[in-house]
Short mmCIF file of C-alpha atoms and ligand atoms in Angstrom, two decimals:
data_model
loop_
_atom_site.label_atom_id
_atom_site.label_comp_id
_atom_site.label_asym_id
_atom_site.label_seq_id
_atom_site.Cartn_x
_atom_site.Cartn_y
_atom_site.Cartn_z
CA UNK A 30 -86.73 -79.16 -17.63
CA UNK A 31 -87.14 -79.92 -14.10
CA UNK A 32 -87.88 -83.90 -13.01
CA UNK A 33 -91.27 -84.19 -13.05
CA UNK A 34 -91.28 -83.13 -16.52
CA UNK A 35 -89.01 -86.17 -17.24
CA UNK A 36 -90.65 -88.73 -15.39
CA UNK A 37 -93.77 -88.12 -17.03
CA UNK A 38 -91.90 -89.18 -20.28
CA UNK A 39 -89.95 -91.96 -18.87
CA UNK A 40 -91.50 -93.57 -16.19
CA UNK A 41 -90.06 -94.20 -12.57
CA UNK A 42 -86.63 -93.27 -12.49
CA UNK A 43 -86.30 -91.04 -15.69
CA UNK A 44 -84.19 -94.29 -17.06
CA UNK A 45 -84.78 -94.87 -20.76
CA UNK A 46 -86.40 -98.51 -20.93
CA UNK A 47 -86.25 -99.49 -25.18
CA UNK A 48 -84.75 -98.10 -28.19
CA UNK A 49 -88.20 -97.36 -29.21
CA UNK A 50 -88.88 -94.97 -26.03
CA UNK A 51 -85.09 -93.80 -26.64
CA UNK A 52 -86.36 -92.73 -30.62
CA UNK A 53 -89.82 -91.37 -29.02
CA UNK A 54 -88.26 -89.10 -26.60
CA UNK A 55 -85.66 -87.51 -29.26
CA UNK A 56 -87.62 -86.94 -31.47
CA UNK A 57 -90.74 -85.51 -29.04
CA UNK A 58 -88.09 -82.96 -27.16
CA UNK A 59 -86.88 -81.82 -30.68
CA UNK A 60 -89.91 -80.76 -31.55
CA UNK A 61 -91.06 -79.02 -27.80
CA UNK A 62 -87.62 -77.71 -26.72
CA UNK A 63 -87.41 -73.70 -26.89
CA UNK A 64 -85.54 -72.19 -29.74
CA UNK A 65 -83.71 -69.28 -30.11
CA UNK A 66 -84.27 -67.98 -34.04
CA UNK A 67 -80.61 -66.62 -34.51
CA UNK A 68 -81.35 -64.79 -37.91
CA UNK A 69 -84.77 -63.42 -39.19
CA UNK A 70 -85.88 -60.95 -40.82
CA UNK A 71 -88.98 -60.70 -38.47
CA UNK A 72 -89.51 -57.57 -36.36
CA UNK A 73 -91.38 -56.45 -33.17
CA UNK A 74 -94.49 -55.12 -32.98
CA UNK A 75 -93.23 -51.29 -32.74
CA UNK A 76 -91.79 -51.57 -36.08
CA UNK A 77 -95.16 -51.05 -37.42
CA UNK A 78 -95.38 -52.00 -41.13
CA UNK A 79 -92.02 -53.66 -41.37
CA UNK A 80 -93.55 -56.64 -39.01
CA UNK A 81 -95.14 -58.89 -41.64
CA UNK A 82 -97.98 -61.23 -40.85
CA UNK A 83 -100.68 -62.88 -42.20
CA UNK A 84 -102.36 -64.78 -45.49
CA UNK A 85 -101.48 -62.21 -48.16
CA UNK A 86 -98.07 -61.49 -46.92
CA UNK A 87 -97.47 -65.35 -46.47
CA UNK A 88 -98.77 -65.59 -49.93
CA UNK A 89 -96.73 -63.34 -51.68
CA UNK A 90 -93.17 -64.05 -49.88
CA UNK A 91 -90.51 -63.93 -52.27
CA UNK A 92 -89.90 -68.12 -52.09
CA UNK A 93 -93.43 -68.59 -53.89
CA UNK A 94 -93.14 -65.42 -56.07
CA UNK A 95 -90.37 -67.31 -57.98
CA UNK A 96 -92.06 -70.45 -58.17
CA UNK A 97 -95.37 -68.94 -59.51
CA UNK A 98 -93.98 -67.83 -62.37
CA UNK A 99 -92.67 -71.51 -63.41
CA UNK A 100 -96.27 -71.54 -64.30
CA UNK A 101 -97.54 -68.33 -65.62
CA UNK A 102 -96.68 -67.01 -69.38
CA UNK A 103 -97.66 -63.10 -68.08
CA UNK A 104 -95.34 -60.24 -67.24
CA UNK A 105 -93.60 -59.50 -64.73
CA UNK A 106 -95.05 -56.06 -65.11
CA UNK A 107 -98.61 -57.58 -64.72
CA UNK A 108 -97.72 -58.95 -61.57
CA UNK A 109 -95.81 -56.10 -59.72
CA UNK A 110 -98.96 -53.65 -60.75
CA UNK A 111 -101.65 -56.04 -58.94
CA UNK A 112 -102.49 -54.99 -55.20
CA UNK A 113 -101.23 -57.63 -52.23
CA UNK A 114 -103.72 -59.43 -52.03
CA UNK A 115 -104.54 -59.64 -56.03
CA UNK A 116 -100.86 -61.17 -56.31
CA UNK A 117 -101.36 -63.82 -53.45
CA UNK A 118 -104.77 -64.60 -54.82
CA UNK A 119 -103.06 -65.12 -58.01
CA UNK A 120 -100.22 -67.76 -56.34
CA UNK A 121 -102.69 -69.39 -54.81
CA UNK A 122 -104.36 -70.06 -57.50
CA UNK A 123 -101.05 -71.06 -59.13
CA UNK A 124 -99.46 -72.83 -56.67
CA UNK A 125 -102.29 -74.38 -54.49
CA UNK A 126 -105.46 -74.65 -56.92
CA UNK A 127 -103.87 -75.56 -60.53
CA UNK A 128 -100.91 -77.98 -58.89
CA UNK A 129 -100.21 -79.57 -55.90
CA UNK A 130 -98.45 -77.27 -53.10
CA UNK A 131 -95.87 -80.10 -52.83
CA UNK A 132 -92.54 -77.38 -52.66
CA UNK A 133 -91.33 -76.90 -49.24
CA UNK A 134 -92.50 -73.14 -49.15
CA UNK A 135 -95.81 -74.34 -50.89
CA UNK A 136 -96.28 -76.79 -48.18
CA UNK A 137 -95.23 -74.78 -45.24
CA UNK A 138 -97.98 -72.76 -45.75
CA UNK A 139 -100.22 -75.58 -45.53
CA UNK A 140 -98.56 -76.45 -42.47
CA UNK A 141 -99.50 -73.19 -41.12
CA UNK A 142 -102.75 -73.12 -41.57
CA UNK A 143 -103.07 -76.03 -40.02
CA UNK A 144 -101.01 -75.03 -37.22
CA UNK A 145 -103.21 -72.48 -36.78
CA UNK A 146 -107.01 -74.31 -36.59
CA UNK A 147 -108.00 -73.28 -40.04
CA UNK A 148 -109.40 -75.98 -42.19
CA UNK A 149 -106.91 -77.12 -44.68
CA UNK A 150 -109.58 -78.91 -46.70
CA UNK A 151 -111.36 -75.99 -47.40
CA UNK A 152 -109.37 -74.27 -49.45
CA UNK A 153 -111.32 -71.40 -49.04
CA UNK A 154 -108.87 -68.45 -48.86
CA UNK A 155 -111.34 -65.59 -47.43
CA UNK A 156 -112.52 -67.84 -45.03
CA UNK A 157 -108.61 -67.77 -44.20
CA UNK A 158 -108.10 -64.30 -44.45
CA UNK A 159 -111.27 -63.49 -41.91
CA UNK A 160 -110.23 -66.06 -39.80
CA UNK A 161 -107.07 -63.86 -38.90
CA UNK A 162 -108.48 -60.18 -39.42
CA UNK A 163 -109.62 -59.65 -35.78
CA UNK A 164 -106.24 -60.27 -34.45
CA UNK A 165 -103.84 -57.75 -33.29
CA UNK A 166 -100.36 -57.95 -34.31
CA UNK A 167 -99.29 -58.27 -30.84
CA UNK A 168 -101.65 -61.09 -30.31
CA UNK A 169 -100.84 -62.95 -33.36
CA UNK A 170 -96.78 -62.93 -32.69
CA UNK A 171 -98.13 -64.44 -29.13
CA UNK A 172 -99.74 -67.39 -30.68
CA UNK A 173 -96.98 -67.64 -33.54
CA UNK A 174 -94.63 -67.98 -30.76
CA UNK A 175 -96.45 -69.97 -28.62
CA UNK A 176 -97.46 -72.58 -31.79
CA UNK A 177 -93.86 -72.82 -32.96
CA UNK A 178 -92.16 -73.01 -29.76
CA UNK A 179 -90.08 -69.50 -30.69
CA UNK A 180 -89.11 -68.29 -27.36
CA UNK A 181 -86.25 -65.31 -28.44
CA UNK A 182 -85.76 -63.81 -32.13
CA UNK A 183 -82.92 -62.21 -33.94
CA UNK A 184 -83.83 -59.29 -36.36
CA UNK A 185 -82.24 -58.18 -39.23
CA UNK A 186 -81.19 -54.23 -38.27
CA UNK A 187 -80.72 -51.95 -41.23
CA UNK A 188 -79.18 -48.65 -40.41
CA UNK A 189 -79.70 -47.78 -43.85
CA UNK A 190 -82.84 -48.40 -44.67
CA UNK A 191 -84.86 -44.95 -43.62
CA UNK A 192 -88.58 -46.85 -42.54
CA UNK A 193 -86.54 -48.91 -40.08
CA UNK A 194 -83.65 -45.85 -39.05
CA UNK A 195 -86.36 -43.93 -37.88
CA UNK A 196 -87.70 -46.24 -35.47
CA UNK A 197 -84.18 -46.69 -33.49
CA UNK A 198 -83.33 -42.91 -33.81
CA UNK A 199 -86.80 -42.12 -32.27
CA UNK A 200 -85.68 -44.47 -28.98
CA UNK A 201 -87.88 -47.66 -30.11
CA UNK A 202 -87.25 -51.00 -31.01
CA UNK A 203 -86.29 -52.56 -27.73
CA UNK A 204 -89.29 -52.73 -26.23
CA UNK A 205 -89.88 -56.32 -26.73
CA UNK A 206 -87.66 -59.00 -24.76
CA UNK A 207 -88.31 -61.75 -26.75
CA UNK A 208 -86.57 -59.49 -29.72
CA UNK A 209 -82.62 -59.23 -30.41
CA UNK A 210 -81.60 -56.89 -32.89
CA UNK A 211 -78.59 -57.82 -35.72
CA UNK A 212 -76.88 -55.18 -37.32
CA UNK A 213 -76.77 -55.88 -40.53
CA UNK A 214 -73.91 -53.75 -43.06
CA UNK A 215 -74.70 -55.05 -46.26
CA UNK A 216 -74.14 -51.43 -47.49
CA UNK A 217 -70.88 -50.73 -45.82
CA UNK A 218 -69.54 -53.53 -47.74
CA UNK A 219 -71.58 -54.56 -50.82
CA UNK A 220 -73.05 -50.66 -51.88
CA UNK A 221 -70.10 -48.23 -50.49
CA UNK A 222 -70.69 -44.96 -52.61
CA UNK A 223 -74.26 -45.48 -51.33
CA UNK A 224 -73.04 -46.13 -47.54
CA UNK A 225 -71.21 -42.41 -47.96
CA UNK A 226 -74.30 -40.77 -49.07
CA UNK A 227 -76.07 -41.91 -46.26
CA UNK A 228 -73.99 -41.68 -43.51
CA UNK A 229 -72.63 -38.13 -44.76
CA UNK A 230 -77.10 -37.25 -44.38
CA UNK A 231 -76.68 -38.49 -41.26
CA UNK A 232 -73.50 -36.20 -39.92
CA UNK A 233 -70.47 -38.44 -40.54
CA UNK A 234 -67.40 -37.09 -42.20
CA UNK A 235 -66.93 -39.87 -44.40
CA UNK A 236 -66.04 -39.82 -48.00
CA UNK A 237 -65.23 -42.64 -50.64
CA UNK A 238 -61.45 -42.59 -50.70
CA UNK A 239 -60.62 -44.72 -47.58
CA UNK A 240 -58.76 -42.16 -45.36
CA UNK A 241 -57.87 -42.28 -41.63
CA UNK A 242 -60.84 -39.72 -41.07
CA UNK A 243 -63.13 -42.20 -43.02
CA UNK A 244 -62.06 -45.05 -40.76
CA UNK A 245 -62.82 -43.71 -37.97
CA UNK A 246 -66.11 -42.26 -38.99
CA UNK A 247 -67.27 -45.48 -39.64
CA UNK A 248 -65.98 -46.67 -36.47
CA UNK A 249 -67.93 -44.32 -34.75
CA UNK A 250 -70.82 -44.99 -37.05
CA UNK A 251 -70.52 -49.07 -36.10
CA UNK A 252 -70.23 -48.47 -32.60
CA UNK A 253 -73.01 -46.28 -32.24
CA UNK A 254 -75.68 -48.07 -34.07
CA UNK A 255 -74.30 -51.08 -31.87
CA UNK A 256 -75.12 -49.31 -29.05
CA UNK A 257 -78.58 -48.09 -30.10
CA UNK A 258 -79.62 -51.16 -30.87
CA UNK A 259 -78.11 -53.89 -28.58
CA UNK A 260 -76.74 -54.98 -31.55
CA UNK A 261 -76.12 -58.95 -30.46
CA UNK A 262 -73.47 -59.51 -33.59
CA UNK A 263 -72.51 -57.60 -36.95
CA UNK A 264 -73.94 -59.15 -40.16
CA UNK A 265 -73.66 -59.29 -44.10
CA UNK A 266 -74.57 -61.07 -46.56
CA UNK A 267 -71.84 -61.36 -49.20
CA UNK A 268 -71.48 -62.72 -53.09
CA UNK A 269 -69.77 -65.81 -53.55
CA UNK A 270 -66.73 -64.40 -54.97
CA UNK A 271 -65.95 -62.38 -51.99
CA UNK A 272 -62.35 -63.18 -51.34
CA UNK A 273 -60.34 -62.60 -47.92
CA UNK A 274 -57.99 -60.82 -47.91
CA UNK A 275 -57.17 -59.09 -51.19
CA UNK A 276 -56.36 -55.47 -52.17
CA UNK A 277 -60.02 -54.17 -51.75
CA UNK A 278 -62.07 -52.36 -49.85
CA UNK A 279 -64.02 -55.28 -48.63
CA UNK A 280 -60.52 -56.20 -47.01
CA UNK A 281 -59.96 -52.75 -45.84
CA UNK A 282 -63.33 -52.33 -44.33
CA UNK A 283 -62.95 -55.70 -42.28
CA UNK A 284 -59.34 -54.92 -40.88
CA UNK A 285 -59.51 -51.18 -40.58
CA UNK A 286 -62.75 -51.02 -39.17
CA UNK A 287 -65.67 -53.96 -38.39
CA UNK A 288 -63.13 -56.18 -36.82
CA UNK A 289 -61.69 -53.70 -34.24
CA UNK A 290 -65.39 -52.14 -33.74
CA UNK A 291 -65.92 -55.89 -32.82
CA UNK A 292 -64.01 -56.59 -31.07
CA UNK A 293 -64.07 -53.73 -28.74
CA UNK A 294 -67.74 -54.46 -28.07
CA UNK A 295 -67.34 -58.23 -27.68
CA UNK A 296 -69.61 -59.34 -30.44
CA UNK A 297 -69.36 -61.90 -33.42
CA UNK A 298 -69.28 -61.55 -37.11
CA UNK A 299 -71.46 -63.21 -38.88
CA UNK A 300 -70.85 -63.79 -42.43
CA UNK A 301 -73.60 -65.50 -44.73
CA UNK A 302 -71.94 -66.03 -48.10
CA UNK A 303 -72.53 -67.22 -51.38
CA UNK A 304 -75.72 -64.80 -53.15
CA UNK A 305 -75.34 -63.44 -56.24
CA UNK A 306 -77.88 -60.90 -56.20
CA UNK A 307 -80.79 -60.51 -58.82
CA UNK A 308 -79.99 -62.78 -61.61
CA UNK A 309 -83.30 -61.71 -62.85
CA UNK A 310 -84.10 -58.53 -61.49
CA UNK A 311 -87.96 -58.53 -63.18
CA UNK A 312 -88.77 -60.64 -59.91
CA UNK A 313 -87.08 -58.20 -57.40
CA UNK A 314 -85.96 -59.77 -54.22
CA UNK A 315 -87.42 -63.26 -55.66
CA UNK A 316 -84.40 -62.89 -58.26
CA UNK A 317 -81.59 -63.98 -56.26
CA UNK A 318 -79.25 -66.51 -57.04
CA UNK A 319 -76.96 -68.55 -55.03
CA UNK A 320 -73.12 -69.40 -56.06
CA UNK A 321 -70.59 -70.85 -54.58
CA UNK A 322 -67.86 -69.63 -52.39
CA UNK A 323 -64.22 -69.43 -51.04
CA UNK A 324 -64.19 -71.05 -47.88
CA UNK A 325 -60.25 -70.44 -48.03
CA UNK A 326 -61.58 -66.67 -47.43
CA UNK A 327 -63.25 -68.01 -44.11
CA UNK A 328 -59.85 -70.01 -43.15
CA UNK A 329 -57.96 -66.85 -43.62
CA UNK A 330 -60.53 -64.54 -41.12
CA UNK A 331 -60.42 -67.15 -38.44
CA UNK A 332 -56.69 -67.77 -38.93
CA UNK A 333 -56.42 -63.93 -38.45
CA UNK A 334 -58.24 -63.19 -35.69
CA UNK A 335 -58.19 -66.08 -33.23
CA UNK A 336 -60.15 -64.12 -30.79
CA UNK A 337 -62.80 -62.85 -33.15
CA UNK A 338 -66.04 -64.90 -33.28
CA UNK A 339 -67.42 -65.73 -36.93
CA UNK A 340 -70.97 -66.69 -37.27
CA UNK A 341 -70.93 -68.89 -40.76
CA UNK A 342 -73.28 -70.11 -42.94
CA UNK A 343 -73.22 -70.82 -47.40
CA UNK A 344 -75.46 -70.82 -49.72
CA UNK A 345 -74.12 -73.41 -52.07
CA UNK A 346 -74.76 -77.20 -51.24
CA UNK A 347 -71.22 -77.58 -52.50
CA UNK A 348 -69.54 -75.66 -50.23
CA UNK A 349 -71.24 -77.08 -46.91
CA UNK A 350 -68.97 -79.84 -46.44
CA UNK A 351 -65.95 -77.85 -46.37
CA UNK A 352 -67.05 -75.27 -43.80
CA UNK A 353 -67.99 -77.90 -41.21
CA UNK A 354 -64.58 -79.71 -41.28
CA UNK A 355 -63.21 -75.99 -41.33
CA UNK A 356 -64.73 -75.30 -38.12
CA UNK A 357 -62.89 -78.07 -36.90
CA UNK A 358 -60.10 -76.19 -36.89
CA UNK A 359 -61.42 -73.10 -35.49
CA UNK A 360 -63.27 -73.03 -32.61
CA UNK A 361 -63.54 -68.69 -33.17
CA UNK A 362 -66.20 -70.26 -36.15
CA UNK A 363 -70.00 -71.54 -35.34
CA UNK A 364 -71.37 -72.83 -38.98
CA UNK A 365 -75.15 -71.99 -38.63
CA UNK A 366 -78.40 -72.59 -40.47
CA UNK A 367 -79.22 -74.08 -43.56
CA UNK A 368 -79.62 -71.01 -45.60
CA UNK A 369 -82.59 -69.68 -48.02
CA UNK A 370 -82.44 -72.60 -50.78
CA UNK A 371 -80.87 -75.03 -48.47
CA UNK A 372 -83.81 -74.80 -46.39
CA UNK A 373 -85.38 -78.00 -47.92
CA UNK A 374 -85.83 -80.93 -46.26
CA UNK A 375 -83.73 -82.93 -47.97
CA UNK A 376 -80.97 -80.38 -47.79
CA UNK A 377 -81.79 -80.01 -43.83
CA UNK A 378 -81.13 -83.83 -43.48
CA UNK A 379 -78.11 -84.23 -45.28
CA UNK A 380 -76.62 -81.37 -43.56
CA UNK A 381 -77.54 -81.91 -40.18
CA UNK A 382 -76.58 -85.20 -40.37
CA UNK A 383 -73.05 -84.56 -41.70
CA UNK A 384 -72.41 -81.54 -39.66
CA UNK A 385 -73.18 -83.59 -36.38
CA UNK A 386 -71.27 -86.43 -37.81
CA UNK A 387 -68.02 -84.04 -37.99
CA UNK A 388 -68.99 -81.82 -35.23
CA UNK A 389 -71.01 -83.07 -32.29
CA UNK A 390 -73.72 -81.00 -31.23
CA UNK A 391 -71.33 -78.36 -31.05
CA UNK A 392 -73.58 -76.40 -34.28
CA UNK A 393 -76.33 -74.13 -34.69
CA UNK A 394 -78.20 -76.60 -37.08
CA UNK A 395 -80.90 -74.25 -38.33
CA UNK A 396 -82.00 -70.77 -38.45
CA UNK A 397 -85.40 -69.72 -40.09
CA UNK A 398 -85.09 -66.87 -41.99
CA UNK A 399 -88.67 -65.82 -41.59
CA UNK A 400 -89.56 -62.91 -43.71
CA UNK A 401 -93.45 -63.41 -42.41
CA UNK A 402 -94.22 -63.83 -39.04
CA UNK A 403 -96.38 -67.63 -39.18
CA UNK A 404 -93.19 -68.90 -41.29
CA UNK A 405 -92.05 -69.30 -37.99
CA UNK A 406 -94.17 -72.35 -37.48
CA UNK A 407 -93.57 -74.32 -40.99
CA UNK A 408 -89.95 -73.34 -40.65
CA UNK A 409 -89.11 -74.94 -37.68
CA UNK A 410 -91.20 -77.71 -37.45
CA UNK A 411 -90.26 -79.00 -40.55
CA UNK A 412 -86.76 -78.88 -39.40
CA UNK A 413 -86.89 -80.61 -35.28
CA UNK A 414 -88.82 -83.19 -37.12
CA UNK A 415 -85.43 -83.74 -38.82
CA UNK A 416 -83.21 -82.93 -36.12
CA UNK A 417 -84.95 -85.26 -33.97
CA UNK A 418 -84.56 -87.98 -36.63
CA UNK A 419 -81.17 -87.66 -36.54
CA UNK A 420 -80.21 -87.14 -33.32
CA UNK A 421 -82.31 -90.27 -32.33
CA UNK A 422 -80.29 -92.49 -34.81
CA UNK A 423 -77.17 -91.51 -33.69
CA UNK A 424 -78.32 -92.11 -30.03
CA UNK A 425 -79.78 -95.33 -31.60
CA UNK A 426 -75.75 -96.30 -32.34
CA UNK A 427 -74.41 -95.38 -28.98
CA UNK A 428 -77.44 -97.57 -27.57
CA UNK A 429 -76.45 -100.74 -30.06
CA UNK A 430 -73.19 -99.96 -28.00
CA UNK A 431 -74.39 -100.24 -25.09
CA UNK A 432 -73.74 -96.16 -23.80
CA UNK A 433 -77.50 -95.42 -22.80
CA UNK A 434 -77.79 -91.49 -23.16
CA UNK A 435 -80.08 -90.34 -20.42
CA UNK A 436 -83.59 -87.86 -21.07
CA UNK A 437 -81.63 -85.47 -19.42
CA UNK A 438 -78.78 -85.59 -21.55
CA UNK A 439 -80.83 -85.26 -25.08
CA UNK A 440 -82.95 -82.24 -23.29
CA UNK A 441 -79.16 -80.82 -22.55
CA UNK A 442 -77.95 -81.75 -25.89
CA UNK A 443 -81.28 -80.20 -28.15
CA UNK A 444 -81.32 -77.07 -25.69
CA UNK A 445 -77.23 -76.66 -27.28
CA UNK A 446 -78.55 -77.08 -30.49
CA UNK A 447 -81.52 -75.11 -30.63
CA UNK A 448 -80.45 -72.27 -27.89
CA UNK A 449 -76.97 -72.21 -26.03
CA UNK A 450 -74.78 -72.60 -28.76
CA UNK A 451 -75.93 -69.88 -30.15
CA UNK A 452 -75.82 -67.72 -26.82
CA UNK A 453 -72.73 -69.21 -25.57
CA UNK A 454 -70.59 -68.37 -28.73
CA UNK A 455 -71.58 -64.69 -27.87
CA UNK A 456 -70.27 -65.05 -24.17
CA UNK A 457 -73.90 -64.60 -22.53
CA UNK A 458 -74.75 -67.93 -21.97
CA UNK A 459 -78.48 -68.19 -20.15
O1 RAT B 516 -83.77 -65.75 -47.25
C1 RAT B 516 -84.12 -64.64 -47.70
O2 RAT B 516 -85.25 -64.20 -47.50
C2 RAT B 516 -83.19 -63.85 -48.57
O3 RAT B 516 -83.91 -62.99 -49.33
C3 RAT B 516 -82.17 -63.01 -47.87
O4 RAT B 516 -82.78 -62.09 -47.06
C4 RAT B 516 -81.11 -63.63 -47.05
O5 RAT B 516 -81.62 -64.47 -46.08
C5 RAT B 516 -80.26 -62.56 -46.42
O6 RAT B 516 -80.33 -62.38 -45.20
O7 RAT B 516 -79.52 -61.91 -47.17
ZN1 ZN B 517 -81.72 -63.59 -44.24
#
C-alpha cells in the first residue's frame, strides 16, 4: 500500500483519529487486501473441463446437493440420471423457490449473483444463465478475481486422476501465474493397491509389498510430479482415525518416502484431517462425513521432524482448539482454513477469534475451498467481513489501552493473514 493510499483513509498524517475510524479501517482493508487462496480445487483455464464456472455448476456443487435432499422424498437415482442443468434447476427450486436460501452455501450464491450485477430480486434463473453465456472462461476467472479480490490460487493436483495427468504430461498447466499447483496423494496413502496399478501404467517398478525398490519408485514418482508441476507443497486429505506413527503403511509411506521427498525439495506437508468418506455413498462426493481426529498424531510429526513444515487444518469443531495451542509448540506447524463444514460463519468467528487469541496473526485464518470458480466471491467475503470484525475488536482493546496500532500496521498485519503467512512458511516470501 503505498502513502497516498493511506492518507486517503486517514486523513493528514495517516494517524488514526477515533475508535470508530480505527473499526472502519479494519474492517474496510479486510475486505480489499489481496489474498492468496492456499487450497482450492479451482483450475486454470488450460485445464479445459476440469475449470468449473457458472450457474449450473454453482447450482449443483456438492454443499447444496446434500442439503436438497433434506427436502425431497425422490431417489437418489432420479437425481444422478437428470442432465446439469435439470439437477440445478431442481435445487433451485428446492433450496431458493420452496424455502428460504438462508444456509451459508444457499446464501453464497445469492451473494454471487449479486456480486456479479445480476438482479437478485428476479429470481429468474435463465435470465441468470444468459447473463453469463457470452463470457469466456478466461474472461470470467478475470472478473471472479477481480470481484473477490483473489490475486494467486492454489490447485488441487491429482497425478492420478487421468483427465487432469494428461494435461501436465502434455507440458500444460503452468501457463497461468496467478495459478499454483498442490500435489495432492490421497491415493498414495488412502487407496494404495490402486496407487500400484497406476503408477506400474505409468512405468514405475512398484508393487504392494513395501520393498526398498518400491520406496524408491515412489520417491522418484513424488519428485517428479513435483517437478512437473511446481508443486508448492504435498497434500492429503486423511480419515480421522489416521494415527502417527503406528505399524502401517500410512507410517511407512510418510517416513520412508513423502518426508525425505520433502524435504529434499524444500516444501511443506499439508495434512487436512478428519473425513470419513461417503457415509452415504447414494449422494457421491455430497456423502462425506466429518469425524474427529488425533491431534497427538500431529504432535508426534512435528516432534519428529523439526525441520519439516506441516500445513494443518481439522474437520471436527472439537478438535480445533487443540491444534491451535499445538502450534504453539511448533513453529514447523501453520493451522490453516476453516475446512468444508467449518466454513460457516459462525464456525469462522469462533475460530478466528480463538486462534488469534492463542496465536497472533501468526495463522492462515481461511482458505476457500472453491470447487466452482464464482465461490470465490461468497467464500471470501463472507469470511474478511469476519476477520475484519475481529481483528478490529482486538485492536479496539489495545486502543482502550492506550497502544494506537497504526493503518500501516493492520495493512501489514491482514497482508500476514491473508498472503505472507502462507508464502513465508514455504520460504518464498513476496
Ligand atoms: O470441501 C470439499 O469440497 C470436499 O469435498 C473435499 O474436497 C475436501 O476439501 C478435500 O480437499 O478433501
Ligand atoms: Zn479441498
Amino acid at each position: 500500500m503505498t502513502s497516498a493510499q493511506v492518507n486517503t483513509r486517514t486523513g493528514a498524517g495517516g494517524a488514526i483519529q477515533t475508535k470508530a475510524e480505527l473499526r472502519r479501517i479494519t474492517e474496510e482493508l479486510a475486505m480489499s487486501t489481496k489474498v492468496t487462496d492456499m487450497h482450492t480445487h479451482l483450475y486454470a483455464a488450460e485445464f479445459g473441463e476440469l475449470m468449473l464456472w457458472g450457474i449450473d455448476e454453482l447450482l449443483t456443487y456438492h454443499y447444496l446437493i446434500s442439503e436438497s435432499f433434506r427436502w425431497s422424498e425422490g431417489t437418489y437415482e432420479e437425481f444422478w440420471a437428470m442432465s446439469k442443468r435439470e439437477q440445478a434447476d431442481w435445487i433451485w427450486n428446492k433450496l431458493f423457490i420452496e424455502h428460504s436460501p438462508v444456509s451459508e452455501a444457499a446464501s453464497g450464491f445469492i451473494t454471487i449473483l449479486e456480486r456479479l450485477g445480476l438482479d437478485v430480486s428476479s429470481r429468474n434463473l435463465d435470465d441468470y444463465r444468459q447473463a453469463l453465456a457470452s463470457r469466456t472462461t478466461e474472461q470470467q476467472i478475470d472478473a471472479v478475481m477481480q470481484v473477490s479480490g483473489v490475486e494467486h490460487i492454489l490447485m488441487t493436483n491429482d497425478p492420478f486422476d487421468k483427465v487432469e495427468r494428461e494435461v501436465w504430461l502434455s507440458g500444460g498447466g503452468k501457463g497461468d501465474a496467478r495459478f499454483s499447483a498442490a500435489l495432492r496423494v490421497d491415493s498414495l496413502l488412502n487407496d494404495w493397491p490402486f496407487a500400484v496399478r497406476e503408477m506400474k501404467s505409468l512405468g514405475y517398478e512398484v508393487e504392494e509389498a513395501w520393498t526398498e525398490g518400491t520406496v524408491t519408485e515412489v520417491k522418484r514418482f513424488l519428485g517428479e510430479w513435483i517437478g512437473r508441476m511446481d508443486a508448492l507443497y504435498l497434500a492429503v486429505s486423511m480419515p480421522g482415525d489416521f494415527v502417527y506413527p503406528a505399524q502401517d503403511h500410512r507410517t511407512r509411506m510418510i517416513d520412508d518416502a513423502m518426508i525425505p521427498v520433502c524435504q529434499a525439495s524444500g516444501i511443506p506437508f499439508a495434512l487436512m484431517i478428519g473425513v470419513r468418506r461417503r457415509v452415504n455413498p447414494e449422494l457421491r462426493l455430497a456423502g462425506d462425513m466429518s469425524m474427529r481426529s488425533d491431534v497427538a498424531s500431529v504432535e508426534a510429526l512435528c516432534r519428529r521432524y523439526p525441520e519439516q513444515k506441516f500445513l494443518l487444518t481439522m474437520l471436527a469443531r472439537e478438535n480445533q482448539h487443540e491444534l491451535a495451542v499445538l502450534a504453539r509448540k511448533f513453529r514447523n506447524l501453520m493451522v490453516f482454513g476453516c475446512w468444508w463444514f467449518l466454513h460457516i460463519e459462525s464456525m469462522v468467528e469462533e475460530m478466528t477469534r480463538f486462534r488469534i487469541e492463542l496465536l497472533g496473526t501468526s495463522v492462515i485464518p481461511q482458505h476457500s475451498d472453491c470447487r466452482v470458480f464464482e465461490q470465490l466471491i461468497y467464500k471470501w467475503e463472507h469470511s474478511r467481513r469476519i476477520i475484519g470484525r475481529v481483528l478490529a475488536d482486538k485492536y479496539e482493546r489495545l486502543w482502550d489501552s492506550g497502544w494506537k496500532v497504526t493503518e500501516e500496521e493492520i495493512q501489514r498485519d491482514l497482508d500476514d493473514l491473508l498472503n505472507q503467512n502462507f508464502w513465508r512458511f514455504l520460504g518464498r516470501a513476496r
